[in-house]
mmCIF file of C-alpha atoms in Angstrom:
data_model
loop_
_atom_site.group_PDB
_atom_site.id
_atom_site.type_symbol
_atom_site.label_atom_id
_atom_site.label_comp_id
_atom_site.label_asym_id
_atom_site.label_seq_id
_atom_site.Cartn_x
_atom_site.Cartn_y
_atom_site.Cartn_z
ATOM 1 C CA MET A 1 72.040 109.519 99.343
ATOM 2 C CA GLU A 2 70.857 112.728 100.945
ATOM 3 C CA ASN A 3 74.145 112.922 102.828
ATOM 4 C CA ASN A 4 76.044 113.771 99.676
ATOM 5 C CA GLY A 5 77.283 117.333 99.664
ATOM 6 C CA LYS A 6 75.641 118.212 102.985
ATOM 7 C CA HIS A 7 78.557 119.686 104.882
ATOM 8 C CA HIS A 8 79.506 122.183 107.486
ATOM 9 C CA ILE A 9 81.753 124.871 106.002
ATOM 10 C CA VAL A 10 84.667 125.664 108.299
ATOM 11 C CA PRO A 11 85.615 129.362 108.009
ATOM 12 C CA TYR A 12 89.170 130.272 106.905
ATOM 13 C CA LYS A 13 89.665 132.119 110.179
ATOM 14 C CA THR A 14 89.133 128.945 112.204
ATOM 15 C CA HIS A 15 91.871 127.190 110.205
ATOM 16 C CA ILE A 16 94.311 130.033 110.872
ATOM 17 C CA THR A 17 93.493 130.057 114.588
ATOM 18 C CA VAL A 18 93.972 126.279 114.775
ATOM 19 C CA LEU A 19 97.336 126.526 112.973
ATOM 20 C CA LEU A 20 98.543 129.257 115.342
ATOM 21 C CA GLY A 21 97.519 127.104 118.306
ATOM 22 C CA LEU A 22 99.440 124.136 116.881
ATOM 23 C CA ILE A 23 102.561 126.236 116.299
ATOM 24 C CA VAL A 24 102.396 127.624 119.843
ATOM 25 C CA LEU A 25 102.178 124.057 121.203
ATOM 26 C CA THR A 26 105.156 123.041 119.026
ATOM 27 C CA ALA A 27 107.241 125.963 120.310
ATOM 28 C CA LEU A 28 106.205 125.117 123.852
ATOM 29 C CA SER A 29 107.273 121.480 123.487
ATOM 30 C CA VAL A 30 110.653 122.492 122.023
ATOM 31 C CA ALA A 31 111.179 124.997 124.869
ATOM 32 C CA VAL A 32 110.094 122.649 127.657
ATOM 33 C CA THR A 33 112.143 119.667 126.461
ATOM 34 C CA SER A 34 115.295 121.791 126.202
ATOM 35 C CA ILE A 35 115.122 122.218 129.988
ATOM 36 C CA GLU A 36 116.561 119.348 132.022
ATOM 37 C CA LEU A 37 113.480 117.729 133.569
ATOM 38 C CA GLY A 38 114.667 114.142 133.767
ATOM 39 C CA PRO A 39 111.993 111.501 133.223
ATOM 40 C CA LEU A 40 109.310 114.210 133.102
ATOM 41 C CA THR A 41 110.588 115.298 129.656
ATOM 42 C CA VAL A 42 109.053 112.282 127.923
ATOM 43 C CA THR A 43 105.729 112.810 129.701
ATOM 44 C CA VAL A 44 105.560 116.515 128.844
ATOM 45 C CA ALA A 45 106.534 115.881 125.200
ATOM 46 C CA LEU A 46 103.901 113.156 124.822
ATOM 47 C CA VAL A 47 101.144 115.184 126.529
ATOM 48 C CA LEU A 48 101.810 118.158 124.222
ATOM 49 C CA ALA A 49 101.971 115.870 121.155
ATOM 50 C CA SER A 50 98.649 114.272 122.148
ATOM 51 C CA ALA A 51 97.085 117.727 122.532
ATOM 52 C CA LYS A 52 98.287 118.651 119.033
ATOM 53 C CA ALA A 53 97.011 115.351 117.617
ATOM 54 C CA LEU A 54 93.579 115.928 119.175
ATOM 55 C CA ILE A 55 93.383 119.432 117.706
ATOM 56 C CA VAL A 56 94.251 118.069 114.237
ATOM 57 C CA LEU A 57 91.646 115.299 114.596
ATOM 58 C CA ILE A 58 88.891 117.584 115.892
ATOM 59 C CA TYR A 59 89.338 120.590 113.574
ATOM 60 C CA PHE A 60 91.405 119.674 110.505
ATOM 61 C CA MET A 61 89.926 116.189 110.209
ATOM 62 C CA HIS A 62 86.438 117.621 110.857
ATOM 63 C CA LEU A 63 85.502 115.264 113.703
ATOM 64 C CA LYS A 64 83.756 118.158 115.440
ATOM 65 C CA PHE A 65 81.480 118.771 112.454
ATOM 66 C CA ASP A 66 80.940 115.193 111.281
ATOM 67 C CA ASN A 67 78.611 112.458 112.418
ATOM 68 C CA ILE A 68 79.416 111.291 115.957
ATOM 69 C CA ILE A 69 80.117 107.777 114.641
ATOM 70 C CA TYR A 70 83.550 108.921 113.350
ATOM 71 C CA SER A 71 84.546 110.211 116.780
ATOM 72 C CA ILE A 72 83.400 106.945 118.366
ATOM 73 C CA MET A 73 85.476 104.913 115.913
ATOM 74 C CA VAL A 74 88.563 107.103 116.421
ATOM 75 C CA ALA A 75 88.172 106.894 120.197
ATOM 76 C CA PHE A 76 87.952 103.105 119.929
ATOM 77 C CA ILE A 77 91.166 102.913 117.861
ATOM 78 C CA ILE A 78 93.060 105.244 120.200
ATOM 79 C CA PHE A 79 91.844 103.184 123.146
ATOM 80 C CA SER A 80 93.064 99.991 121.425
ATOM 81 C CA ILE A 81 96.532 101.399 120.698
ATOM 82 C CA VAL A 82 96.913 102.792 124.225
ATOM 83 C CA SER A 83 95.774 99.461 125.716
ATOM 84 C CA ILE A 84 98.333 97.551 123.649
ATOM 85 C CA ILE A 85 101.096 99.927 124.775
ATOM 86 C CA VAL A 86 100.071 99.672 128.449
ATOM 87 C CA ILE A 87 99.772 95.867 128.360
ATOM 88 C CA THR A 88 103.151 95.511 126.596
ATOM 89 C CA PHE A 89 104.802 97.721 129.216
ATOM 90 C CA LEU A 90 103.157 95.845 132.089
ATOM 91 C CA ASP A 91 104.737 92.730 130.637
ATOM 92 C CA TYR A 92 108.199 94.325 130.399
ATOM 93 C CA LEU A 93 108.066 96.036 133.778
ATOM 94 C CA PHE A 94 106.906 93.043 135.811
ATOM 95 C CA ARG A 95 108.411 90.031 134.106
ATOM 96 C CA MET B 1 73.146 121.367 98.059
ATOM 97 C CA GLU B 2 70.855 118.353 98.367
ATOM 98 C CA GLN B 3 71.891 115.722 95.892
ATOM 99 C CA THR B 4 68.804 113.774 94.948
ATOM 100 C CA SER B 5 70.162 112.355 91.677
ATOM 101 C CA GLY B 6 66.683 111.029 90.839
ATOM 102 C CA ASN B 7 67.147 111.338 87.114
ATOM 103 C CA THR B 8 70.585 109.744 86.898
ATOM 104 C CA HIS B 9 71.669 106.187 87.488
ATOM 105 C CA ILE B 10 75.079 106.998 88.911
ATOM 106 C CA HIS B 11 75.279 105.631 92.405
ATOM 107 C CA ARG B 12 77.226 107.806 94.752
ATOM 108 C CA ASP B 13 77.695 107.609 98.508
ATOM 109 C CA ASP B 14 80.127 110.169 99.906
ATOM 110 C CA GLU B 15 79.521 109.083 103.486
ATOM 111 C CA ALA B 16 80.519 105.503 102.674
ATOM 112 C CA SER B 17 83.691 106.566 100.855
ATOM 113 C CA LYS B 18 84.621 108.693 103.846
ATOM 114 C CA ILE B 19 84.099 105.779 106.221
ATOM 115 C CA GLY B 20 86.303 103.713 103.913
ATOM 116 C CA MET B 21 88.996 106.376 104.122
ATOM 117 C CA TRP B 22 88.788 106.394 107.904
ATOM 118 C CA LEU B 23 89.082 102.601 108.022
ATOM 119 C CA PHE B 24 92.274 102.888 105.955
ATOM 120 C CA ILE B 25 93.527 105.596 108.343
ATOM 121 C CA PHE B 26 92.898 103.237 111.278
ATOM 122 C CA THR B 27 95.083 100.551 109.700
ATOM 123 C CA GLU B 28 97.801 103.180 109.263
ATOM 124 C CA MET B 29 97.448 104.283 112.892
ATOM 125 C CA LEU B 30 97.835 100.668 114.001
ATOM 126 C CA LEU B 31 100.892 100.237 111.735
ATOM 127 C CA PHE B 32 102.677 103.248 113.200
ATOM 128 C CA GLY B 33 101.292 102.427 116.662
ATOM 129 C CA GLY B 34 103.121 99.106 116.458
ATOM 130 C CA LEU B 35 106.344 100.875 115.497
ATOM 131 C CA PHE B 36 105.934 103.293 118.408
ATOM 132 C CA ILE B 37 105.669 100.303 120.760
ATOM 133 C CA VAL B 38 108.922 98.878 119.338
ATOM 134 C CA TYR B 39 110.551 102.282 119.838
ATOM 135 C CA SER B 40 109.298 102.652 123.439
ATOM 136 C CA ILE B 41 110.388 99.177 124.490
ATOM 137 C CA TYR B 42 113.886 99.596 123.059
ATOM 138 C CA ARG B 43 114.124 103.025 124.608
ATOM 139 C CA TYR B 44 113.156 101.480 127.936
ATOM 140 C CA LEU B 45 115.833 98.787 127.507
ATOM 141 C CA HIS B 46 118.596 101.180 126.310
ATOM 142 C CA PRO B 47 117.762 104.543 127.948
ATOM 143 C CA VAL B 48 121.257 106.071 127.891
ATOM 144 C CA ALA B 49 122.119 105.087 124.316
ATOM 145 C CA PHE B 50 118.764 106.408 123.058
ATOM 146 C CA GLU B 51 119.223 109.719 124.865
ATOM 147 C CA LEU B 52 122.713 110.234 123.467
ATOM 148 C CA ALA B 53 121.744 109.105 119.951
ATOM 149 C CA ALA B 54 118.716 111.436 119.912
ATOM 150 C CA GLY B 55 121.103 114.273 120.762
ATOM 151 C CA GLU B 56 122.734 113.718 117.351
ATOM 152 C CA LEU B 57 119.547 114.857 115.588
ATOM 153 C CA ASP B 58 119.111 118.497 114.652
ATOM 154 C CA VAL B 59 116.186 119.994 116.622
ATOM 155 C CA ALA B 60 116.069 123.069 114.337
ATOM 156 C CA VAL B 61 115.527 120.968 111.177
ATOM 157 C CA GLY B 62 112.953 118.834 112.987
ATOM 158 C CA THR B 63 111.083 121.912 114.217
ATOM 159 C CA ALA B 64 111.163 123.498 110.749
ATOM 160 C CA ASN B 65 109.699 120.330 109.241
ATOM 161 C CA THR B 66 107.006 120.205 111.937
ATOM 162 C CA VAL B 67 105.941 123.770 111.161
ATOM 163 C CA ILE B 68 106.034 123.054 107.394
ATOM 164 C CA LEU B 69 103.734 120.031 107.813
ATOM 165 C CA LEU B 70 101.364 121.920 110.135
ATOM 166 C CA ILE B 71 101.020 124.758 107.600
ATOM 167 C CA SER B 72 100.469 122.247 104.774
ATOM 168 C CA SER B 73 97.710 120.635 106.840
ATOM 169 C CA MET B 74 96.067 124.036 107.146
ATOM 170 C CA THR B 75 96.339 124.808 103.421
ATOM 171 C CA ILE B 76 94.686 121.515 102.431
ATOM 172 C CA ALA B 77 91.968 122.013 105.074
ATOM 173 C CA MET B 78 91.402 125.508 103.655
ATOM 174 C CA SER B 79 91.211 124.111 100.114
ATOM 175 C CA ILE B 80 88.102 122.169 101.213
ATOM 176 C CA THR B 81 86.532 125.393 102.515
ATOM 177 C CA ALA B 82 87.386 127.084 99.202
ATOM 178 C CA MET B 83 85.848 124.171 97.270
ATOM 179 C CA GLN B 84 82.658 124.290 99.335
ATOM 180 C CA LYS B 85 82.405 127.998 98.571
ATOM 181 C CA GLY B 86 82.838 127.175 94.888
ATOM 182 C CA ASN B 87 86.157 129.005 94.542
ATOM 183 C CA LYS B 88 87.981 126.754 92.090
ATOM 184 C CA LYS B 89 91.027 128.995 91.621
ATOM 185 C CA LEU B 90 91.676 129.311 95.338
ATOM 186 C CA THR B 91 91.225 125.547 95.791
ATOM 187 C CA ILE B 92 93.898 124.861 93.189
ATOM 188 C CA ALA B 93 96.196 127.532 94.641
ATOM 189 C CA LEU B 94 95.873 126.066 98.143
ATOM 190 C CA LEU B 95 96.504 122.543 96.866
ATOM 191 C CA GLY B 96 99.557 123.905 95.044
ATOM 192 C CA ALA B 97 100.774 125.449 98.300
ATOM 193 C CA THR B 98 100.328 122.077 99.999
ATOM 194 C CA LEU B 99 102.376 120.397 97.254
ATOM 195 C CA PHE B 100 105.112 123.008 97.598
ATOM 196 C CA LEU B 101 105.279 122.544 101.392
ATOM 197 C CA ALA B 102 105.388 118.763 101.013
ATOM 198 C CA LEU B 103 108.338 119.128 98.636
ATOM 199 C CA ALA B 104 110.059 121.497 101.083
ATOM 200 C CA PHE B 105 109.638 118.848 103.780
ATOM 201 C CA LEU B 106 111.272 116.223 101.572
ATOM 202 C CA VAL B 107 114.165 118.544 100.647
ATOM 203 C CA ASN B 108 114.829 119.144 104.357
ATOM 204 C CA LYS B 109 114.641 115.424 104.988
ATOM 205 C CA TYR B 110 117.110 114.782 102.152
ATOM 206 C CA PHE B 111 119.718 117.131 103.620
ATOM 207 C CA GLU B 112 119.095 115.812 107.110
ATOM 208 C CA TRP B 113 119.581 112.181 106.095
ATOM 209 C CA GLY B 114 122.525 113.207 103.920
ATOM 210 C CA SER B 115 124.385 114.817 106.806
ATOM 211 C CA LYS B 116 123.708 111.815 109.072
ATOM 212 C CA ILE B 117 124.950 109.419 106.411
ATOM 213 C CA SER B 118 128.087 111.506 105.760
ATOM 214 C CA HIS B 119 128.796 111.298 109.504
ATOM 215 C CA GLY B 120 128.709 107.528 109.195
ATOM 216 C CA LEU B 121 125.351 107.182 110.909
ATOM 217 C CA TYR B 122 123.350 104.765 108.773
ATOM 218 C CA PRO B 123 122.155 101.192 109.280
ATOM 219 C CA GLY B 124 125.068 98.783 109.052
ATOM 220 C CA SER B 125 127.770 101.462 109.269
ATOM 221 C CA ASP B 126 131.074 100.799 111.072
ATOM 222 C CA ARG B 127 130.604 103.801 113.338
ATOM 223 C CA LEU B 128 127.239 102.567 114.609
ATOM 224 C CA HIS B 129 128.738 99.132 115.084
ATOM 225 C CA GLU B 130 131.351 100.639 117.441
ATOM 226 C CA PHE B 131 128.651 102.493 119.396
ATOM 227 C CA GLY B 132 126.825 99.280 120.176
ATOM 228 C CA HIS B 133 123.278 97.947 120.358
ATOM 229 C CA GLY B 134 121.335 100.952 121.631
ATOM 230 C CA ASP B 135 122.578 103.381 118.974
ATOM 231 C CA THR B 136 122.122 100.797 116.217
ATOM 232 C CA LEU B 137 118.508 100.318 117.312
ATOM 233 C CA PHE B 138 117.871 104.056 117.587
ATOM 234 C CA PHE B 139 119.156 104.840 114.114
ATOM 235 C CA GLY B 140 117.545 101.729 112.626
ATOM 236 C CA LEU B 141 114.190 102.908 113.965
ATOM 237 C CA TYR B 142 114.928 106.519 112.985
ATOM 238 C CA TYR B 143 115.573 105.593 109.355
ATOM 239 C CA PHE B 144 112.716 103.118 109.162
ATOM 240 C CA MET B 145 110.041 105.283 110.803
ATOM 241 C CA THR B 146 110.963 108.620 109.191
ATOM 242 C CA GLY B 147 111.535 106.746 105.909
ATOM 243 C CA LEU B 148 108.093 105.132 106.029
ATOM 244 C CA HIS B 149 106.658 108.542 106.885
ATOM 245 C CA ALA B 150 108.522 110.150 103.951
ATOM 246 C CA LEU B 151 107.099 107.428 101.690
ATOM 247 C CA HIS B 152 103.627 108.521 102.819
ATOM 248 C CA ILE B 153 104.553 112.119 101.927
ATOM 249 C CA ILE B 154 105.613 111.019 98.431
ATOM 250 C CA ILE B 155 102.340 109.105 97.964
ATOM 251 C CA GLY B 156 100.526 112.206 99.243
ATOM 252 C CA LEU B 157 102.285 114.338 96.612
ATOM 253 C CA VAL B 158 101.008 112.069 93.846
ATOM 254 C CA VAL B 159 97.462 111.982 95.255
ATOM 255 C CA ILE B 160 97.291 115.761 95.766
ATOM 256 C CA ALA B 161 98.578 116.370 92.222
ATOM 257 C CA PHE B 162 95.877 113.981 90.961
ATOM 258 C CA VAL B 163 93.152 115.837 92.899
ATOM 259 C CA MET B 164 94.432 119.168 91.537
ATOM 260 C CA TYR B 165 93.991 117.799 88.044
ATOM 261 C CA ARG B 166 90.456 116.581 88.855
ATOM 262 C CA VAL B 167 89.555 119.973 90.322
ATOM 263 C CA HIS B 168 90.993 121.665 87.241
ATOM 264 C CA ARG B 169 88.878 119.431 84.967
ATOM 265 C CA GLU B 170 85.852 120.078 87.240
ATOM 266 C CA MET B 171 85.457 116.397 87.984
ATOM 267 C CA VAL B 172 85.683 117.521 91.600
ATOM 268 C CA HIS B 173 83.435 120.519 92.284
ATOM 269 C CA SER B 174 81.503 122.308 95.027
ATOM 270 C CA THR B 175 78.802 119.619 95.299
ATOM 271 C CA LYS B 176 81.057 116.625 94.646
ATOM 272 C CA PHE B 177 84.300 116.822 96.544
ATOM 273 C CA ALA B 178 84.540 113.556 98.480
ATOM 274 C CA LEU B 179 87.878 112.859 96.764
ATOM 275 C CA LEU B 180 89.290 116.178 97.976
ATOM 276 C CA GLU B 181 87.982 115.541 101.494
ATOM 277 C CA ASN B 182 89.479 112.057 101.636
ATOM 278 C CA THR B 183 92.813 113.341 100.328
ATOM 279 C CA GLY B 184 92.692 115.951 103.091
ATOM 280 C CA LEU B 185 92.084 113.208 105.662
ATOM 281 C CA TYR B 186 95.095 111.275 104.338
ATOM 282 C CA TRP B 187 97.296 114.359 104.486
ATOM 283 C CA HIS B 188 96.235 115.105 108.073
ATOM 284 C CA LEU B 189 97.124 111.512 108.979
ATOM 285 C CA VAL B 190 100.646 112.115 107.648
ATOM 286 C CA ASP B 191 100.744 115.213 109.853
ATOM 287 C CA LEU B 192 99.422 113.263 112.867
ATOM 288 C CA ILE B 193 102.187 110.675 112.556
ATOM 289 C CA TRP B 194 104.851 113.384 112.366
ATOM 290 C CA ILE B 195 103.394 115.069 115.472
ATOM 291 C CA PHE B 196 104.478 111.967 117.416
ATOM 292 C CA LEU B 197 107.682 111.202 115.484
ATOM 293 C CA PHE B 198 109.067 114.688 116.109
ATOM 294 C CA PRO B 199 109.147 114.715 119.940
ATOM 295 C CA LEU B 200 110.156 111.055 120.213
ATOM 296 C CA PHE B 201 113.177 111.334 117.922
ATOM 297 C CA TYR B 202 114.256 114.971 118.202
ATOM 298 C CA LEU B 203 113.101 116.367 121.517
ATOM 299 C CA VAL B 204 113.377 113.642 124.112
ATOM 300 C CA THR B 205 117.144 113.767 124.566
#
């Protein structure tokens, strides 16, 4: 039970920096998608959303400071979801 | 901060409860992941209708709600820092701020849904029926996915209020805050889901 209460303390400043980064990415995605880019719009929006999601996972959800096992599990789940999406689309595109 | 608990018989394993929380988060990710697949396939099958229907949504309201949720994620993350530093008052204040922001999100959502419904855009409406399949699917998914997300916000409100009470009663304190941490994880999950809902429904027009 020696794990109880043994934690890395994230400074307040880090949280503020992370929030500012997330807001900048949000503004960027709103700005970029308002331009007519055709099919690229979806790609850009999803890339920026994934970047934001990773930042939330790494900093707010403490993956950076926690045992590596959490990151491995999260990576496995993301890999599973992405695989399902890719396989489903392969089916729809080539049927 | 080592918890040896040699002289008590209360079994406690924060690491295990955190893993449990993550496992729950994975099931939620798979749930919304499935819905995102449904959305993508229908978008692929009805590209024009989805583009036009998405244009009906208000980007400004969506952006405001995104920023509100991002700030609330920061306040709850900060409340954990405050708890670790033993600052009970600040922890409660930050949790209160999170509650307030969550309510603001729901109020926005209420007006947003209200204006869509008053324009005759709701599942089963005559107007959507005239528009055809693509629009019906888009708004069906819009109401279901943002509705399920809003339900998670409401559950989050209850859980955060409960944690505030536990912090107030010092049942959650600087050496025992697994409940606060797990609530934080849940709240960040709600934020994560919105991070993907926002561009897919509001931005990709």
